[in-house]
PDB file of C-alpha atoms in Angstrom:
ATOM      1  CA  UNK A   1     138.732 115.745 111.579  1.00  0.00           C
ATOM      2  CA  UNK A   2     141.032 114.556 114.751  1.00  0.00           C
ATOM      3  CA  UNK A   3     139.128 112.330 117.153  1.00  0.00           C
ATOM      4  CA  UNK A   4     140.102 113.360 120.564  1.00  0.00           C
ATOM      5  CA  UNK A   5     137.636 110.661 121.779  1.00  0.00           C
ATOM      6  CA  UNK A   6     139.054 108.990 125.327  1.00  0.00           C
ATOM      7  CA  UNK A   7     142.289 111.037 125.236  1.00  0.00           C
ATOM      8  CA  UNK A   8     143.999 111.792 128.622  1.00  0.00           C
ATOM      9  CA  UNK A   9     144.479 115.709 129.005  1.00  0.00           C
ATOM     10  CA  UNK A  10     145.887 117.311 131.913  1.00  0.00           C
ATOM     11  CA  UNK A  11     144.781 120.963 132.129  1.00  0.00           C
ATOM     12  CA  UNK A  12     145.913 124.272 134.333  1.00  0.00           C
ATOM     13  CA  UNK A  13     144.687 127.570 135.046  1.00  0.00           C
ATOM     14  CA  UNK A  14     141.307 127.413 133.616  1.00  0.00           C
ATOM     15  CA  UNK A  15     140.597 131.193 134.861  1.00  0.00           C
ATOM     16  CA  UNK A  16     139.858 133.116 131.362  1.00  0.00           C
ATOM     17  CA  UNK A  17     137.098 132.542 128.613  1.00  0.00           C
ATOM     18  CA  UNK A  18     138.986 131.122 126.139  1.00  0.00           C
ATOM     19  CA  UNK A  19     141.046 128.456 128.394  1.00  0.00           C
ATOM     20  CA  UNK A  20     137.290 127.651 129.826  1.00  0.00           C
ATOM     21  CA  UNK A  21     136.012 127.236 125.965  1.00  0.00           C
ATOM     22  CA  UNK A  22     139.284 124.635 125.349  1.00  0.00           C
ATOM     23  CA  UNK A  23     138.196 122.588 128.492  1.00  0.00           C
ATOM     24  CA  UNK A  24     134.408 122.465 127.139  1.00  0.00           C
ATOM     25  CA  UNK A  25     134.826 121.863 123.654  1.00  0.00           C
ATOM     26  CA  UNK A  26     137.379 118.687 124.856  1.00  0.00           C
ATOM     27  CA  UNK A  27     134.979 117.828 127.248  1.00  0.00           C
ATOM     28  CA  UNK A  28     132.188 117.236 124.476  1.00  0.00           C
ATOM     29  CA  UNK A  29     134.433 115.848 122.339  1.00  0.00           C
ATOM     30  CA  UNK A  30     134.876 112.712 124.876  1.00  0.00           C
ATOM     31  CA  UNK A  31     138.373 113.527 126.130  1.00  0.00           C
ATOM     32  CA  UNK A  32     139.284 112.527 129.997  1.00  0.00           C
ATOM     33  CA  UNK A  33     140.022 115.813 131.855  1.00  0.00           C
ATOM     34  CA  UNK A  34     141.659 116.656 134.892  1.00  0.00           C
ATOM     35  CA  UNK A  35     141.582 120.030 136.421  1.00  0.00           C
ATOM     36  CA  UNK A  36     144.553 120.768 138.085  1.00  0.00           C
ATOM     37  CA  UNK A  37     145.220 123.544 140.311  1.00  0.00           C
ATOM     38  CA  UNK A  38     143.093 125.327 143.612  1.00  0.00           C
ATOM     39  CA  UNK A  39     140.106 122.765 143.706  1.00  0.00           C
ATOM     40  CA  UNK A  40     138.365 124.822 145.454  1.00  0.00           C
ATOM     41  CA  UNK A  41     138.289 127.668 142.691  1.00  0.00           C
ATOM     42  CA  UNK A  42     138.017 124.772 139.933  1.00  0.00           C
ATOM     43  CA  UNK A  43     134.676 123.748 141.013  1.00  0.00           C
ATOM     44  CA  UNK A  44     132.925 125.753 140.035  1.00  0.00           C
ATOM     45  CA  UNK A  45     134.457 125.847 136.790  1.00  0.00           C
ATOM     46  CA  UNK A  46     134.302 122.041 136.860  1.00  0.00           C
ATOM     47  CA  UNK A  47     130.614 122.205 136.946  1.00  0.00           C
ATOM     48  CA  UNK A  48     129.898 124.733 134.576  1.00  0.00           C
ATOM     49  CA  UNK A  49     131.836 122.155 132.281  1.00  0.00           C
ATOM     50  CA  UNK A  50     129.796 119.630 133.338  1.00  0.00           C
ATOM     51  CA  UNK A  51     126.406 121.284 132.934  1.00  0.00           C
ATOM     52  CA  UNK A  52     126.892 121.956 129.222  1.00  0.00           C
ATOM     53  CA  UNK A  53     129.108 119.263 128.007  1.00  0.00           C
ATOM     54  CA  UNK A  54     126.347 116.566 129.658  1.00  0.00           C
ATOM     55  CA  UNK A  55     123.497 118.467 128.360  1.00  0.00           C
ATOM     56  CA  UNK A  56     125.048 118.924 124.743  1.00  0.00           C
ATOM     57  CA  UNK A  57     127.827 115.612 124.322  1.00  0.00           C
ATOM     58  CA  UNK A  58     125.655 113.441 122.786  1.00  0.00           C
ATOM     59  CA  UNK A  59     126.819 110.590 125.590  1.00  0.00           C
ATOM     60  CA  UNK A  60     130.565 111.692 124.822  1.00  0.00           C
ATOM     61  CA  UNK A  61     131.170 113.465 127.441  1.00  0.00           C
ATOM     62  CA  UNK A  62     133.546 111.292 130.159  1.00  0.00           C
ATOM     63  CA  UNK A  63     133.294 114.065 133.311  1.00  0.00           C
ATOM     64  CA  UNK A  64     135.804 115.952 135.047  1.00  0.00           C
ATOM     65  CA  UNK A  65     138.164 115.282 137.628  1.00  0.00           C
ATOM     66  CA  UNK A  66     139.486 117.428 140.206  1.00  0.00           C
ATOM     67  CA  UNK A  67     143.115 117.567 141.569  1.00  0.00           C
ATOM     68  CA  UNK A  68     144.503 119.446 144.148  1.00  0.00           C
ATOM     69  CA  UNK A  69     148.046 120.863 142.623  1.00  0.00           C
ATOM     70  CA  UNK A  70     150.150 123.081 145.603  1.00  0.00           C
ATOM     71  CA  UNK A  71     153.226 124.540 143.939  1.00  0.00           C
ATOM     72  CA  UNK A  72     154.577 124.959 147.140  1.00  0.00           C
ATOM     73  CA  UNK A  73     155.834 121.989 147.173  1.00  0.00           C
ATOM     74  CA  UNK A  74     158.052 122.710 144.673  1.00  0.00           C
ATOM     75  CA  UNK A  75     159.278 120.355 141.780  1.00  0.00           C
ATOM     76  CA  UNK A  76     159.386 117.354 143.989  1.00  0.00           C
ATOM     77  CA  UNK A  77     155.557 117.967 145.049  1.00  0.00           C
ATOM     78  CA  UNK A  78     154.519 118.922 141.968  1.00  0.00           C
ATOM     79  CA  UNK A  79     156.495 115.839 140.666  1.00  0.00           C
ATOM     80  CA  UNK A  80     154.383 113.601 142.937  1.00  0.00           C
ATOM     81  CA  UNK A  81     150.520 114.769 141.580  1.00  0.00           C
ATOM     82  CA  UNK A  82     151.577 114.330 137.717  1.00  0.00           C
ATOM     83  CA  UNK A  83     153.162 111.519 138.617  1.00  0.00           C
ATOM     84  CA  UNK A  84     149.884 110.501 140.498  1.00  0.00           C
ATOM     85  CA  UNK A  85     147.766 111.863 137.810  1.00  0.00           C
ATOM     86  CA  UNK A  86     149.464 109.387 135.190  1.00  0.00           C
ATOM     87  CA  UNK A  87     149.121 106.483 137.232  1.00  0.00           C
ATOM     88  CA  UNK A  88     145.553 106.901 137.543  1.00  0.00           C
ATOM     89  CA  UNK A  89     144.820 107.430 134.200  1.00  0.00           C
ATOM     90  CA  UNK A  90     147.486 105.161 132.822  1.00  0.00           C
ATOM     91  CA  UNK A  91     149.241 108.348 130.976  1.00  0.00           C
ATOM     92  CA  UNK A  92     148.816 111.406 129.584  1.00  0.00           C
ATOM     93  CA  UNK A  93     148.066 112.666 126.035  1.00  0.00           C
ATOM     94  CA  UNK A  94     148.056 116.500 126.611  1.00  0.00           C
ATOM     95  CA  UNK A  95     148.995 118.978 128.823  1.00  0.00           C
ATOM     96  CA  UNK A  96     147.386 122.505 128.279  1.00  0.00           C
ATOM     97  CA  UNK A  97     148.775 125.076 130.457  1.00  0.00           C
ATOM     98  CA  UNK A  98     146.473 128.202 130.700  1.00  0.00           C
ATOM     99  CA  UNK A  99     148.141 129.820 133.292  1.00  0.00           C
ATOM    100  CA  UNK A 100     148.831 133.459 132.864  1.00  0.00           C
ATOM    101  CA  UNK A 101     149.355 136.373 135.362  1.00  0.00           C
ATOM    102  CA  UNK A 102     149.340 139.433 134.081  1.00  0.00           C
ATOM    103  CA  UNK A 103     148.490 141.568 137.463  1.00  0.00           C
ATOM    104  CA  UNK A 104     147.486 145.216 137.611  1.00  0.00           C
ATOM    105  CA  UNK A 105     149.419 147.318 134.716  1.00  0.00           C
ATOM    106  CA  UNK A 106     152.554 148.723 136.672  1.00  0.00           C
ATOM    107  CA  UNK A 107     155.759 150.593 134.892  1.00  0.00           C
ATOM    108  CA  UNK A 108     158.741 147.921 135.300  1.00  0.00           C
ATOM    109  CA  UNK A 109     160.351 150.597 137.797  1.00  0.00           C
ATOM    110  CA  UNK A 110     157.479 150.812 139.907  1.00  0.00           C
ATOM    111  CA  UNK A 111     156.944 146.910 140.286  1.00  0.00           C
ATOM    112  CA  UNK A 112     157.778 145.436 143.373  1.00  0.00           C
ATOM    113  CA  UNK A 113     160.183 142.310 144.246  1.00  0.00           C
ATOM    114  CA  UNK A 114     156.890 140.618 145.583  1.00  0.00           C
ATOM    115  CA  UNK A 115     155.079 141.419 142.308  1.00  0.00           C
ATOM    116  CA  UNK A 116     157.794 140.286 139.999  1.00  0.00           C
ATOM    117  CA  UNK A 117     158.310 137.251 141.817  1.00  0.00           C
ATOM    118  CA  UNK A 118     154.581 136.082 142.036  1.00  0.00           C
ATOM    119  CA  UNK A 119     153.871 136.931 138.716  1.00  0.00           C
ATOM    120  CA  UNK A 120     157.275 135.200 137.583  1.00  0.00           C
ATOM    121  CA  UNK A 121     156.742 132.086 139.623  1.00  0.00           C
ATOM    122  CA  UNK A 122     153.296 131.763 137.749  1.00  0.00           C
ATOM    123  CA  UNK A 123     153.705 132.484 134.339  1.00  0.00           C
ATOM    124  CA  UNK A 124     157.084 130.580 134.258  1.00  0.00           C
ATOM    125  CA  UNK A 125     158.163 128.915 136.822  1.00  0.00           C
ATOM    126  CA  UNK A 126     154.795 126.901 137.498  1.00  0.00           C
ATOM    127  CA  UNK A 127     155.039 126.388 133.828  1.00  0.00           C
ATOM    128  CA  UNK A 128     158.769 124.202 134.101  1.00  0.00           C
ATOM    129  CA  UNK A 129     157.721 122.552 137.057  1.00  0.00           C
ATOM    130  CA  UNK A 130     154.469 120.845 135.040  1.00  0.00           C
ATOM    131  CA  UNK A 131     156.190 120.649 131.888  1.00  0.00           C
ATOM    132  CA  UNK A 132     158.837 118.959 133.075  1.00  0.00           C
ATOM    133  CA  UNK A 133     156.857 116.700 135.386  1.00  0.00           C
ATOM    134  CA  UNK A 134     154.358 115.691 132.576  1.00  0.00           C
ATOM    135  CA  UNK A 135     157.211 115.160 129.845  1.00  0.00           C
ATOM    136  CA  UNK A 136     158.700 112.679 131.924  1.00  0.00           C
ATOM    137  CA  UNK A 137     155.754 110.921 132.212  1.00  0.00           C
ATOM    138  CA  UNK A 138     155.003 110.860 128.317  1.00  0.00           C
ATOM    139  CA  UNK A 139     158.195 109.618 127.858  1.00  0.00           C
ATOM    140  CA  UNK A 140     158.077 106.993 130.878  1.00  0.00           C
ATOM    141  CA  UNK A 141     154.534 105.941 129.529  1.00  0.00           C
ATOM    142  CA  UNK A 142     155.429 106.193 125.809  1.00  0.00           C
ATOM    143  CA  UNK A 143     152.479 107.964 124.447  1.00  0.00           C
ATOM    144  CA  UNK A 144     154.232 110.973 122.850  1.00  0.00           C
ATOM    145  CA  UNK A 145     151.512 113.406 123.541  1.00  0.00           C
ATOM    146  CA  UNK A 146     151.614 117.043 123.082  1.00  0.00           C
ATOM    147  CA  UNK A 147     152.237 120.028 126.140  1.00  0.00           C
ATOM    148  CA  UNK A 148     150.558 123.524 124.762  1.00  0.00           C
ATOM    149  CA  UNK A 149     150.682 126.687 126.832  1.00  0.00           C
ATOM    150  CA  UNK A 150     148.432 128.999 126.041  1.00  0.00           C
ATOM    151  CA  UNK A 151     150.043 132.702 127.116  1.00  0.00           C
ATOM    152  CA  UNK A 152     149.595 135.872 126.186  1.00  0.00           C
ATOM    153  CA  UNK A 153     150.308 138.527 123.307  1.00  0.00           C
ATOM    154  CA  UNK A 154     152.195 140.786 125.743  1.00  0.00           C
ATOM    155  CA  UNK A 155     155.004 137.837 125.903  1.00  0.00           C
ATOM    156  CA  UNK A 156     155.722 138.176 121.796  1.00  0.00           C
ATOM    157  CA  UNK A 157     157.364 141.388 120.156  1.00  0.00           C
ATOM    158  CA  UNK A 158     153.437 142.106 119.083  1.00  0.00           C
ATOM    159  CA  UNK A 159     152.453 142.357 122.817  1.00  0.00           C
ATOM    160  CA  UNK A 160     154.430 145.665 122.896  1.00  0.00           C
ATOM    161  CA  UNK A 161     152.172 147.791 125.757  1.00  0.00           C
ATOM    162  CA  UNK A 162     153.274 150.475 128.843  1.00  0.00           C
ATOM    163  CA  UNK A 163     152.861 148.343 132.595  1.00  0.00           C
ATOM    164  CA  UNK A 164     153.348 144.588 131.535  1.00  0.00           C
ATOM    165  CA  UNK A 165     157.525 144.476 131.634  1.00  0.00           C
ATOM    166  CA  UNK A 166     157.586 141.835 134.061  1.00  0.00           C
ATOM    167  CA  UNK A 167     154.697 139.747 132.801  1.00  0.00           C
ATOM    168  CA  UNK A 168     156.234 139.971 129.794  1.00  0.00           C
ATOM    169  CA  UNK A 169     159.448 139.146 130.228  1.00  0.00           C
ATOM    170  CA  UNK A 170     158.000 135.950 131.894  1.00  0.00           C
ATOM    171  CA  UNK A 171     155.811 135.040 128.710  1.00  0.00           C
ATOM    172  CA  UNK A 172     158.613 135.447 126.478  1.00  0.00           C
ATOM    173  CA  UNK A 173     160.428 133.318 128.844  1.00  0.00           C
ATOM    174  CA  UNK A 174     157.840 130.879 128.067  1.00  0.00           C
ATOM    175  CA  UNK A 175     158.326 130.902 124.340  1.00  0.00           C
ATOM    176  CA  UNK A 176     162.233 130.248 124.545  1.00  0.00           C
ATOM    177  CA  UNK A 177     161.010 127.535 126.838  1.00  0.00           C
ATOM    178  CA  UNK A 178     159.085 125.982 124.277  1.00  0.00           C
ATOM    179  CA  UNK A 179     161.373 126.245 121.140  1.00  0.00           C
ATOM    180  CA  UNK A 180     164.722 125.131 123.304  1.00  0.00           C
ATOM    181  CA  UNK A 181     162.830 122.172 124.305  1.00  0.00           C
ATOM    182  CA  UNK A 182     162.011 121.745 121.022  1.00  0.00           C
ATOM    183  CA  UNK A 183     165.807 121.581 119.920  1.00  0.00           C
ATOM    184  CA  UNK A 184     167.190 119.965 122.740  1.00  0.00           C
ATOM    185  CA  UNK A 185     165.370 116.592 122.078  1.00  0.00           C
ATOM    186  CA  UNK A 186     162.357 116.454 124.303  1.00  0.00           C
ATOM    187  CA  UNK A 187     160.115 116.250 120.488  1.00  0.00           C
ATOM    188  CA  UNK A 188     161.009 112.292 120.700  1.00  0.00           C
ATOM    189  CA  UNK A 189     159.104 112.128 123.858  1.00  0.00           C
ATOM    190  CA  UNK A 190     156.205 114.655 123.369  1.00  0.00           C
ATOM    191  CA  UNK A 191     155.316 117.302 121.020  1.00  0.00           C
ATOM    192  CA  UNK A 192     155.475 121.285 122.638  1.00  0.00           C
ATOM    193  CA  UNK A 193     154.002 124.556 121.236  1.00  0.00           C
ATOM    194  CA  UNK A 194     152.959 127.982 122.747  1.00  0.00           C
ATOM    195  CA  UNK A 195     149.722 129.802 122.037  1.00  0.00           C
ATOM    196  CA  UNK A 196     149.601 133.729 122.346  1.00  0.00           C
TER     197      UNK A 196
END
């Protein structure tokens, strides 16, 4: 079995029941979390967490941290808060994005430029901003950990359904993502795999 005891994981977009099972199982397994995203919204989730994972850890369980993460600033302000993140806990072992969009199930011709762009600036664009920000910092901090997103079905060949075009296209997006970086090198600094 993998001891995940004391590992540093970074985690996004904590919104559906599986992504919420990830973050509880890790938290009674010992790891350090931080919740990154709206902290407002990840409160709640945050104690929810740390309800069960105190109650059930068997003195494992290390907390939760909250972060506030505004991709508004862009890559330079979303460069700041990992790079903030690793500082405070001396690095980072994992990254697991679960942030997915899929919106409300519209034909591609009847999506709107607002729609596409929302739902692309979520499911992929968010996605290279913290991937790149958190690779750096496993390769700055040498600790070769591991970046997973965890996506959807819709964004493989599988995931072949009327109204999701756009999400789609930005999952799949995703997945090249993940095996170019793969190819291109960034494996000596941190392993990367997607989830659908």
């Amino acid at each position: 079995m993998i001891t995940v005891n004391g590992k540093r994981v970074l985690i996004t977009g904590v919104a559906d029941e599986i992504c919420f099972n990830v973050v509880l199982t890790l938290a009674k397994q010992g790891c350090r979390l931080v919740l990154a995203g709206d902290a407002t919204q990840l409160r709640g989730i945050s104690d929810q967490i740390t309800s069960v994972a105190s109650a059930t850890s068997n003195d494992e369980f290390r907390g939760v941290e909250l972060i506030e993460l505004d991709f508004s600033a862009g890559e330079k302000g979303v460069g700041v808060t990992i790079e903030k993140i690793c500082q405070t806990l001396g690095g980072l072992d994992a990254f697991i994005s679960c942030s997915t969009y899929t919106g409300p199930l519209t034909s591609f011709l009847d999506t709107t430029e607002d729609q596409w762009e929302y739902i692309i600036g979520v499911n992929f664009k968010h996605v290279c901003l913290l991937s790149k920000a958190v690779g750096k910092c496993m390769r700055d901090n040498g600790t070769k950990g591991s970046i997973i997103f965890i996506t959807s079905i819709i964004g493989i060949e599988r995931g072949l359904f009327p109204g999701v075009a756009i999400p789609g296209a930005s999952l799949a997006a995703v997945n090249h993502l993940t095996r170019r970086s793969k190819r291109e090198g960034s494996s000596a600094d941190y392993s990367i795999a997607t989830l659908a």
